[in-house]
Tab-separated table of C-alpha atoms in Angstrom:
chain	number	residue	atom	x	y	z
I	1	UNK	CA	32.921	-53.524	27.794
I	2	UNK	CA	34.373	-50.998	30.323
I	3	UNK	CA	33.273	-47.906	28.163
I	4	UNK	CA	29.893	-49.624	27.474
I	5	UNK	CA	29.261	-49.799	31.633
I	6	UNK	CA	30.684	-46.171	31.565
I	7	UNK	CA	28.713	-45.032	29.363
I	8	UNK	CA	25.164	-46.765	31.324
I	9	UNK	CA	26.433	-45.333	34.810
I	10	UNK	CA	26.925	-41.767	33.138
I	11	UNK	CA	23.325	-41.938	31.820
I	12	UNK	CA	22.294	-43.091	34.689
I	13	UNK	CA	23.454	-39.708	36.597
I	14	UNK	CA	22.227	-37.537	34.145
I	15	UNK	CA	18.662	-38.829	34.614
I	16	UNK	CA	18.906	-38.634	38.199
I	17	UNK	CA	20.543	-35.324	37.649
I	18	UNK	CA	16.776	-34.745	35.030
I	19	UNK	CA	14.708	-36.319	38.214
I	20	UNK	CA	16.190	-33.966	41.063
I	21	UNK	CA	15.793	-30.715	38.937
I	22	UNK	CA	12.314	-31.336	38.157
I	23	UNK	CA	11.607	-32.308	41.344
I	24	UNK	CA	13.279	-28.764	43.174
I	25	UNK	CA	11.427	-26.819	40.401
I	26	UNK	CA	8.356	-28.366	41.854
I	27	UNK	CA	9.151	-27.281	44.884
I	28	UNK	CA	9.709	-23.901	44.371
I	29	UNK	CA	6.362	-23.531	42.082
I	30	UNK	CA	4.746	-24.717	45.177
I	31	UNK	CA	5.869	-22.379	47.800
I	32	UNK	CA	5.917	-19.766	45.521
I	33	UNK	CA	3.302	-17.205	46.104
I	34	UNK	CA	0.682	-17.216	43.344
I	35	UNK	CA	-0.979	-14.109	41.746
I	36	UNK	CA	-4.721	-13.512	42.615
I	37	UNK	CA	-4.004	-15.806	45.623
I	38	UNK	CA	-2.333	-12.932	47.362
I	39	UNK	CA	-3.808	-9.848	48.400
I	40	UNK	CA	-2.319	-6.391	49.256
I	41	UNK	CA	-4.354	-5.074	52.686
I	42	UNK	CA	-4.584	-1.806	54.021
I	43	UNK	CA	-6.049	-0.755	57.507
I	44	UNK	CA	-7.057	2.992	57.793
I	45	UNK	CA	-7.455	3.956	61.531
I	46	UNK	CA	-9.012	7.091	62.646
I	47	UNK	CA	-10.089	8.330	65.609
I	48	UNK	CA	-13.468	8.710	67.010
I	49	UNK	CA	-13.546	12.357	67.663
I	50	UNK	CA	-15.776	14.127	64.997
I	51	UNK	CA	-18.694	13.139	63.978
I	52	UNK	CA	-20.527	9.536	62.994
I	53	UNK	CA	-19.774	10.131	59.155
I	54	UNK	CA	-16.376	8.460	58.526
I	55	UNK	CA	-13.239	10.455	59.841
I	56	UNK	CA	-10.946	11.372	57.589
I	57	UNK	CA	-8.014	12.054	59.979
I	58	UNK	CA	-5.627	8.619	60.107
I	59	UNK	CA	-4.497	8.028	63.811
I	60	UNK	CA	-0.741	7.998	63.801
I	61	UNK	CA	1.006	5.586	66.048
I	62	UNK	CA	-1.652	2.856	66.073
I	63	UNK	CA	-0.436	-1.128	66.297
I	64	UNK	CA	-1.893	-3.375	63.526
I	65	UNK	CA	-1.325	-6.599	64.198
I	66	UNK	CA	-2.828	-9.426	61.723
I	67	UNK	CA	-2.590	-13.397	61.694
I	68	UNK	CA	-3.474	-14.687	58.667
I	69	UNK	CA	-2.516	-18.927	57.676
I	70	UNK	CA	-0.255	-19.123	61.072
I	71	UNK	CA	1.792	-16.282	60.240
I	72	UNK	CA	1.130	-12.772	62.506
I	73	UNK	CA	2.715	-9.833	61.327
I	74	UNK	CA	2.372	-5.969	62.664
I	75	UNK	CA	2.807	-2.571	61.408
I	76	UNK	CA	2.070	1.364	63.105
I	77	UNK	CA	0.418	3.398	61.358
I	78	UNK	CA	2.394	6.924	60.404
I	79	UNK	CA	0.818	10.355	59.657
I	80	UNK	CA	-1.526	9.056	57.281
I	81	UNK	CA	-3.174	6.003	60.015
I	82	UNK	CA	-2.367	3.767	57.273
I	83	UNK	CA	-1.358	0.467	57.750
I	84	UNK	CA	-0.227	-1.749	54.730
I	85	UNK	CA	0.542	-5.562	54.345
I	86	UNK	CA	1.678	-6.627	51.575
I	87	UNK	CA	1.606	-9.513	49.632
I	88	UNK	CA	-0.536	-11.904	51.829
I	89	UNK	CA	-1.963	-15.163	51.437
I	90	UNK	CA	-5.659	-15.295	51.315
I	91	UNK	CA	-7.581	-16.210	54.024
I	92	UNK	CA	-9.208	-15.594	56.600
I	93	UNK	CA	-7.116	-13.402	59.183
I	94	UNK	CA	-7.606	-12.229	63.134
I	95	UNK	CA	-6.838	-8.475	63.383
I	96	UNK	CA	-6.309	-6.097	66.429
I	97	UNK	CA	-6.405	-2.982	66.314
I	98	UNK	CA	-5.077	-0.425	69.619
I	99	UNK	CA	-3.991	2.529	69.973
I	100	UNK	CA	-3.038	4.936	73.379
I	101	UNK	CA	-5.951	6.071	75.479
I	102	UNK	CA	-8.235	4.508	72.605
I	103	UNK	CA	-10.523	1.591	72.751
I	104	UNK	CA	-9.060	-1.607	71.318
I	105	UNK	CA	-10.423	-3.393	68.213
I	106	UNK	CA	-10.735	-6.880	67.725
I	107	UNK	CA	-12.239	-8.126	63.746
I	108	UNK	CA	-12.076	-10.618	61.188
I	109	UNK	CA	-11.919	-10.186	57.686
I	110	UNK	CA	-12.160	-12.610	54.620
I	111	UNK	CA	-9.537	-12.056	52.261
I	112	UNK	CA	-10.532	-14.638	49.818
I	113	UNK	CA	-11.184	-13.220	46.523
I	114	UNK	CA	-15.117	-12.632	45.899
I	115	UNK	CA	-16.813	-14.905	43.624
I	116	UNK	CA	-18.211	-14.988	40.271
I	117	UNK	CA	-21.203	-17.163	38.954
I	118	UNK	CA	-23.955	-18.904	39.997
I	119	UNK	CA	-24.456	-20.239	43.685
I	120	UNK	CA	-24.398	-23.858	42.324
I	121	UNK	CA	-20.866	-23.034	39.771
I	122	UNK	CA	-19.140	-19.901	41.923
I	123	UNK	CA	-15.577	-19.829	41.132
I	124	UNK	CA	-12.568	-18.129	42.540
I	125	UNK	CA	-11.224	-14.997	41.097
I	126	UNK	CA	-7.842	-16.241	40.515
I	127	UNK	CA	-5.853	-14.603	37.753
I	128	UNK	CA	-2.197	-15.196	36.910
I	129	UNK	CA	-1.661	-11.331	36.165
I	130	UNK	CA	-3.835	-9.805	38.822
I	131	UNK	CA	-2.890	-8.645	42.210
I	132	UNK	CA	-5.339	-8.009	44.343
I	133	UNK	CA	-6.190	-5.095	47.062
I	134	UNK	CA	-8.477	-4.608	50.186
I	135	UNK	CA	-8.536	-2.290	52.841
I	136	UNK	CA	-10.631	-1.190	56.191
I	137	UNK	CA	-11.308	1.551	57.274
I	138	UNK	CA	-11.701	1.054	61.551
I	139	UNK	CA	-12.511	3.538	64.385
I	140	UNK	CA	-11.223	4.054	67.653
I	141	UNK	CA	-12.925	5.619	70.184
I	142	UNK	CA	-10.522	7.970	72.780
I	143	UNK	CA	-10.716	6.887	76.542
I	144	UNK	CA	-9.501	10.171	77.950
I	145	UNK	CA	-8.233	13.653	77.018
I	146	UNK	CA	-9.788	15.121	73.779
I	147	UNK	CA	-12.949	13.400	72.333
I	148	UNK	CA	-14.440	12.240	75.501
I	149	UNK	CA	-17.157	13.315	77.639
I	150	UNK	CA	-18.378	13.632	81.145
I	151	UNK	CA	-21.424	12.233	82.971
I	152	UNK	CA	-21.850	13.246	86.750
I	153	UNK	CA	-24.597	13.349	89.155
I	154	UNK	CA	-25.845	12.487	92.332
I	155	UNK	CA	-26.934	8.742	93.861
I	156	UNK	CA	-29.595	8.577	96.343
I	157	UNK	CA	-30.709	5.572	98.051
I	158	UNK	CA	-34.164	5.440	100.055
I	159	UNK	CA	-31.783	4.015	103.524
I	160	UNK	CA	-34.739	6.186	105.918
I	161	UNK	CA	-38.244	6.509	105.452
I	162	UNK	CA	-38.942	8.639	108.087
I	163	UNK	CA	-36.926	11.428	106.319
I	164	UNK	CA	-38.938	12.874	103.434
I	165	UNK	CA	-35.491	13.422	101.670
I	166	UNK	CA	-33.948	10.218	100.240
I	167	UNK	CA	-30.059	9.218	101.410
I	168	UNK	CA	-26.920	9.412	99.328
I	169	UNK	CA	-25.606	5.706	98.415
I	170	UNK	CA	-22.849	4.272	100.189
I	171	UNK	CA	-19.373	5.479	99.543
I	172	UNK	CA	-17.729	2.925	96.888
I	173	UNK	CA	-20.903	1.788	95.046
I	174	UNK	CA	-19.784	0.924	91.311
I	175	UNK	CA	-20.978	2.406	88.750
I	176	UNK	CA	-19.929	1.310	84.774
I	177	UNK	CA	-20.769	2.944	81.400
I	178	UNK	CA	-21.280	1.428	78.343
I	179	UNK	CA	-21.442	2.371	74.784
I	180	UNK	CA	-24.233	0.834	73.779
I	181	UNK	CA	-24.488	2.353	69.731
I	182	UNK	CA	-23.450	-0.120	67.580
I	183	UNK	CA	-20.152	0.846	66.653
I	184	UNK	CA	-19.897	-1.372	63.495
I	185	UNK	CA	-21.110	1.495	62.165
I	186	UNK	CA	-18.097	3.106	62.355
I	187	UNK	CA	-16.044	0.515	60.095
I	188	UNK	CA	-16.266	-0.037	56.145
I	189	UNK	CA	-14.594	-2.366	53.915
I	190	UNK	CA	-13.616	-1.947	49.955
I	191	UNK	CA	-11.905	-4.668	47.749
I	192	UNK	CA	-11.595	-8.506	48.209
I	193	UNK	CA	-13.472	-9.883	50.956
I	194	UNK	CA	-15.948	-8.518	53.941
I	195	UNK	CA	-15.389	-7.992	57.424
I	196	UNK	CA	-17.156	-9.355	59.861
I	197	UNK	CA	-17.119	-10.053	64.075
I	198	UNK	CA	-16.049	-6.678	65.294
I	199	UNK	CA	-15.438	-6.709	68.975
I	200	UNK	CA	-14.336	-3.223	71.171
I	201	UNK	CA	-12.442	-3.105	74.446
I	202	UNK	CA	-12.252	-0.513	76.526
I	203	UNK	CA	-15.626	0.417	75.741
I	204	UNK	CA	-17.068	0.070	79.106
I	205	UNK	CA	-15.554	2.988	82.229
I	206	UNK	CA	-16.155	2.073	85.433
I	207	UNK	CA	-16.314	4.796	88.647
I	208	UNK	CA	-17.571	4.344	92.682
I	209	UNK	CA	-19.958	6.692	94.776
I	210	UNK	CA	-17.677	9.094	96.934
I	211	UNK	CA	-18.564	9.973	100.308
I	212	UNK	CA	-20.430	12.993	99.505
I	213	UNK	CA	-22.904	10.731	97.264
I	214	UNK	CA	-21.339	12.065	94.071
I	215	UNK	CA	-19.874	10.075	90.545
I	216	UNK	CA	-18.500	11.222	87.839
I	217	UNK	CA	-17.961	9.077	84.637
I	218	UNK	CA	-15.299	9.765	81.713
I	219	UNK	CA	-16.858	8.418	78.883
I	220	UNK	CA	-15.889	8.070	74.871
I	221	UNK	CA	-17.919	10.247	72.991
I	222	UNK	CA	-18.291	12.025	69.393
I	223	UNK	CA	-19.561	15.137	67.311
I	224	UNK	CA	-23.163	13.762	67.001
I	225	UNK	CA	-23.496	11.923	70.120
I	226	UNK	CA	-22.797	7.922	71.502
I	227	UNK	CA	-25.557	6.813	73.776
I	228	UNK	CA	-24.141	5.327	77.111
I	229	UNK	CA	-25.797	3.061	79.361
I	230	UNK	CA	-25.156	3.458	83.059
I	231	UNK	CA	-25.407	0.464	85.533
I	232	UNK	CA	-24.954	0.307	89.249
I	233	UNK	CA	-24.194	-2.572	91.304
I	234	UNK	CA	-26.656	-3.885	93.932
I	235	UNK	CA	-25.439	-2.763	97.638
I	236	UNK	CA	-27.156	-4.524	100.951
I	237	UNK	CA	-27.684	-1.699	103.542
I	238	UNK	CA	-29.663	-1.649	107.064
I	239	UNK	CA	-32.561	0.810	106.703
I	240	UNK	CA	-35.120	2.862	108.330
I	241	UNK	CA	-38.992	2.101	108.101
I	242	UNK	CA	-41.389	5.232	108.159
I	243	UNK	CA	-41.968	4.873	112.012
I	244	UNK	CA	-38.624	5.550	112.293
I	245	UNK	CA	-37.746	1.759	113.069
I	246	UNK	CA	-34.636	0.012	112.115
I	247	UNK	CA	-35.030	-2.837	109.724
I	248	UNK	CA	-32.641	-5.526	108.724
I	249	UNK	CA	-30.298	-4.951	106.314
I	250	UNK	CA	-32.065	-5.235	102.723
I	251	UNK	CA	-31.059	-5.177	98.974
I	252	UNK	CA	-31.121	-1.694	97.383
I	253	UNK	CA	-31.217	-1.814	93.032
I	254	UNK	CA	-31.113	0.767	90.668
I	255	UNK	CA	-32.756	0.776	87.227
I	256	UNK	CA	-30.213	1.429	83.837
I	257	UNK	CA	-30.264	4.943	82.520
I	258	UNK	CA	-29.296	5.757	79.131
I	259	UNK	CA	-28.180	9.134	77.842
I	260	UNK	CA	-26.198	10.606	74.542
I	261	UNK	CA	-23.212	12.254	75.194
I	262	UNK	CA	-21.396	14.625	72.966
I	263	UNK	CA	-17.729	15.140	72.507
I	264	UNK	CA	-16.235	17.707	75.011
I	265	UNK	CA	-19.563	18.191	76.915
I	266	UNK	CA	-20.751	17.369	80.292
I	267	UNK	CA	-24.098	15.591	81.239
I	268	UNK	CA	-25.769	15.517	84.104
I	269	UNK	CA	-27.748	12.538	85.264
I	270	UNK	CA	-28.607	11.439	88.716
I	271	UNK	CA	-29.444	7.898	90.013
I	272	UNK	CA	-32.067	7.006	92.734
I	273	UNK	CA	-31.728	2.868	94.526
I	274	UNK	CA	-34.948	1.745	95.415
């Protein structure tokens, strides 16, 4: 009787012994990462100093940072301006790219495999002996130093009538700069996914009138040209009507202006309030 009890309590173990293992195994097949569900990325950055065709010169020392399922990772690029990440689960993941006296990007990218079939039966790429690859290329634009360019000039307001010559604008009027090509130009994609929702910082420069009526504007530029818009803040000033009258103070605008600048050049452009 003893053995016979002995016997059911050791079988009963070794099933439970069966249950656990299968259970664990489970587990780990779960959490394991699964091939053709994870992607190898790569982020080439260059800089922004030649021409509008894609740069070929990586950006060394640029901070790739991607988030991808609730995980963020980042990696600098080297020599090359290659970043790589390696084995990561598809998805869609937040990247930023920055770099030193460089504009900032900010992207998405879709790092689902792409999809085969018909709209109505589109299936996902998934194959147990395929590892997939993607990579963007992305462009920073320098802030200062080599690649920029300068825009200068001369503000005038219309402050007395009675003078046939207009007046310089107050001292600290604002001035900003924008790039206003579109710079998603710049970017391209190969492999798995697309990118899409690029967003720059950095790529407005802001400056103020000195007291000799003067600006002048440091600007990102590049071989063939980035057209900048130039705005100027509204300023209330008193003012002087053709008899030579003082008038209340009034609200003096100026209209945008829009020029291409080149890398390493200067342009002149100056801005008349009205």
């Amino acid at each position: 009787m003893k053995n016979n009890v002995l016997s059911l309590l050791l079988a009963g173990l070794f099933i439970a012994s069966l249950s656990f293992t299968s259970c664990k195994k489970e587990e780990e097949e779960e959490v394991e990462p699964i091939s053709g569900r994870t992607v190898n990325y790569t982020v080439l950055v260059v800089s922004g100093t030649g021409s509008s065709t894609k740069n070929v010169q990586g950006l060394e020392s640029a901070k790739v940072t991607i988030s991808v399922n609730g995980e963020t990772k980042s990696v600098t690029t080297g020599t090359s301006g290659q970043a790589t990440f390696q084995d990561l689960v598809s998805g869609v993941a937040a990247v930023t790219v920055e770099a030193e006296n460089h504009t900032t990007l900010n992207y998405l990218v879709d790092l689902y495999p792409n999809l085969t079939g018909t709209s109505s039966t589109d299936t996902l790429q998934y194959d147990a002996t395929w590892m997939r690859n993607a990579s963007t290329l992305v462009t920073l634009f320098p802030i200062s130093g080599e690649g920029t360019a300068t825009i200068k000039g001369s503000v005038t307001a219309p402050l007395d009538l009675s003078d046939t010559d207009d007046e310089y604008a107050p001292s600290g009027t604002k001035l900003t700069a924008t790039i206003t090509t579109n710079l998603a130009n710049f970017n391209d994609h190969t492999g798995d996914g697309k990118v899409f929702d690029f967003v720059y910082e950095g790529i407005s420069t802001n400056t103020t009138v000195d007291a000799t009526g003067k600006y002048t504007l440091t600007v990102p530029a590049i071989g063939d040209g980035l057209q900048i818009t130039i705005q100027g803040d509204d300023f209330e000033s008193a003012w002087t009507n053709f008899g030579g009258t003082a008038e209340d103070p009034d609200i003096f605008s100026v209209n945008t202006s829009t020029v291409t600048v080149v890398s390493g050049t200067t342009t002149y452009l100056d801005l008349s309030y009205f």
